[in-house]
Amino acid sequence: VQLQASGGGLVQAGGSLTLSCAASGRTVSRDTVAWFRQTPGKERIFVAALFRTGYRPDYAESVKGRFTISRDNGKNTMYLQMNNLRPEDTAIYYCAVGPSVIRSTVASQTAYHYWGQGTQVTVSS
């Protein structure tokens, strides 16, 4: 299974970016898909997760109302739309997939079996 993340870049504060993560080797439509982020010297932290169809997504408090996670099952791809970006959103963003993630463990890295390589997002002030 491979997850290919893309869409990162440099943006000014208040701007927007959309990250994509294309999966291959596995159909992820019934999996939980998620985004995490990491800054140098710190742990990877949860950003957002989307369960299989019909369940509401989960977001970290710091991104609620600004970020939207979505998926296109036909393309086997997940997305993270990021609006009103702030300098503190600067990080490497990782996509992840887990076949049996439940809501109580959604923010735990160990709940996810597959990870993308990360894409850098830099927000300038």
Short mmCIF file of C-alpha atoms in Angstrom, two decimals, residues 20-121:
data_model
loop_
_atom_site.label_atom_id
_atom_site.label_comp_id
_atom_site.label_asym_id
_atom_site.label_seq_id
_atom_site.Cartn_x
_atom_site.Cartn_y
_atom_site.Cartn_z
CA SER A 20 -4.17 15.51 -1.63
CA CYS A 21 -3.28 11.94 -0.76
CA ALA A 22 -3.68 9.26 -3.41
CA ALA A 23 -3.78 5.65 -2.29
CA SER A 24 -2.63 2.67 -4.33
CA GLY A 25 -2.52 -1.01 -3.55
CA ARG A 26 -5.62 -0.83 -1.40
CA THR A 27 -9.14 0.52 -1.75
CA VAL A 28 -9.59 2.87 1.18
CA SER A 29 -13.30 3.61 0.83
CA ARG A 30 -14.14 1.61 3.95
CA ASP A 31 -11.14 2.80 5.96
CA THR A 32 -10.73 5.79 8.18
CA VAL A 33 -8.51 8.36 6.53
CA ALA A 34 -6.71 11.05 8.47
CA TRP A 35 -4.18 13.87 8.42
CA PHE A 36 -1.51 14.50 11.03
CA ARG A 37 1.18 17.16 11.17
CA GLN A 38 4.61 17.48 12.69
CA THR A 39 7.04 20.31 13.39
CA PRO A 40 10.76 19.84 14.11
CA GLY A 41 11.45 18.41 17.52
CA LYS A 42 7.82 17.74 18.28
CA GLU A 43 5.53 14.76 18.09
CA ARG A 44 3.25 14.14 15.17
CA ILE A 45 -0.21 15.36 16.11
CA PHE A 46 -3.70 14.71 14.87
CA VAL A 47 -5.37 17.19 12.52
CA ALA A 48 -8.48 15.59 11.05
CA ALA A 49 -10.08 12.23 10.31
CA LEU A 50 -12.89 11.02 8.13
CA PHE A 51 -14.61 7.77 8.84
CA ARG A 52 -16.34 5.68 6.24
CA THR A 53 -19.44 7.17 4.65
CA GLY A 54 -22.17 8.32 6.98
CA TYR A 55 -20.14 9.34 9.98
CA ARG A 56 -19.18 12.87 10.86
CA PRO A 57 -15.49 13.79 10.67
CA ASP A 58 -13.26 14.64 13.61
CA TYR A 59 -11.03 17.70 13.81
CA ALA A 60 -8.42 19.00 16.20
CA GLU A 61 -9.69 22.05 18.04
CA SER A 62 -6.98 24.20 16.49
CA VAL A 63 -8.27 23.65 12.95
CA LYS A 64 -12.05 23.44 13.46
CA GLY A 65 -13.88 25.82 11.16
CA ARG A 66 -10.80 26.32 8.97
CA PHE A 67 -9.90 22.87 7.65
CA THR A 68 -12.11 20.36 5.86
CA ILE A 69 -11.25 16.73 5.26
CA SER A 70 -12.89 14.90 2.37
CA ARG A 71 -12.45 11.89 0.15
CA ASP A 72 -13.18 10.80 -3.39
CA ASN A 73 -13.72 7.06 -3.32
CA GLY A 74 -13.77 6.88 -7.10
CA LYS A 75 -10.24 8.28 -7.17
CA ASN A 76 -9.14 6.48 -3.99
CA THR A 77 -7.92 9.87 -2.79
CA MET A 78 -8.35 11.96 0.33
CA TYR A 79 -8.04 15.73 0.70
CA LEU A 80 -7.46 18.39 3.29
CA GLN A 81 -8.78 21.82 2.39
CA MET A 82 -7.04 24.40 4.57
CA ASN A 83 -8.41 27.93 4.75
CA ASN A 84 -7.42 30.97 6.76
CA LEU A 85 -3.98 29.51 7.34
CA ARG A 86 -1.89 30.74 10.23
CA PRO A 87 1.88 30.66 10.79
CA GLU A 88 1.34 28.05 13.51
CA ASP A 89 -0.07 25.71 10.84
CA THR A 90 3.44 25.41 9.41
CA ALA A 91 4.41 21.74 9.53
CA ILE A 92 4.93 18.60 7.52
CA TYR A 93 1.52 17.10 6.88
CA TYR A 94 1.08 13.33 6.72
CA CYS A 95 -1.86 11.34 5.47
CA ALA A 96 -2.77 8.07 7.13
CA VAL A 97 -5.19 5.21 6.66
CA GLY A 98 -6.57 2.80 9.22
CA PRO A 99 -8.97 -0.09 8.56
CA SER A 100 -10.51 -0.22 12.01
CA VAL A 101 -10.10 3.17 13.65
CA ILE A 102 -12.81 4.07 16.12
CA ARG A 103 -13.65 7.54 17.33
CA SER A 104 -11.99 7.09 20.70
CA THR A 105 -8.64 6.29 19.07
CA VAL A 106 -8.82 8.60 16.08
CA ALA A 107 -6.03 10.88 17.33
CA SER A 108 -3.60 8.05 18.05
CA GLN A 109 -0.87 7.39 15.50
CA THR A 110 -0.86 3.70 16.38
CA ALA A 111 -4.43 3.34 15.13
CA TYR A 112 -3.27 3.83 11.54
CA HIS A 113 -1.57 1.15 9.46
CA TYR A 114 -0.46 3.11 6.44
CA TRP A 115 1.28 6.48 6.13
CA GLY A 116 2.20 8.85 3.35
CA GLN A 117 5.61 10.46 3.01
CA GLY A 118 4.55 13.93 4.12
CA THR A 119 4.22 17.26 2.39
CA GLN A 120 5.60 20.56 3.71
CA VAL A 121 3.23 23.44 4.41
#
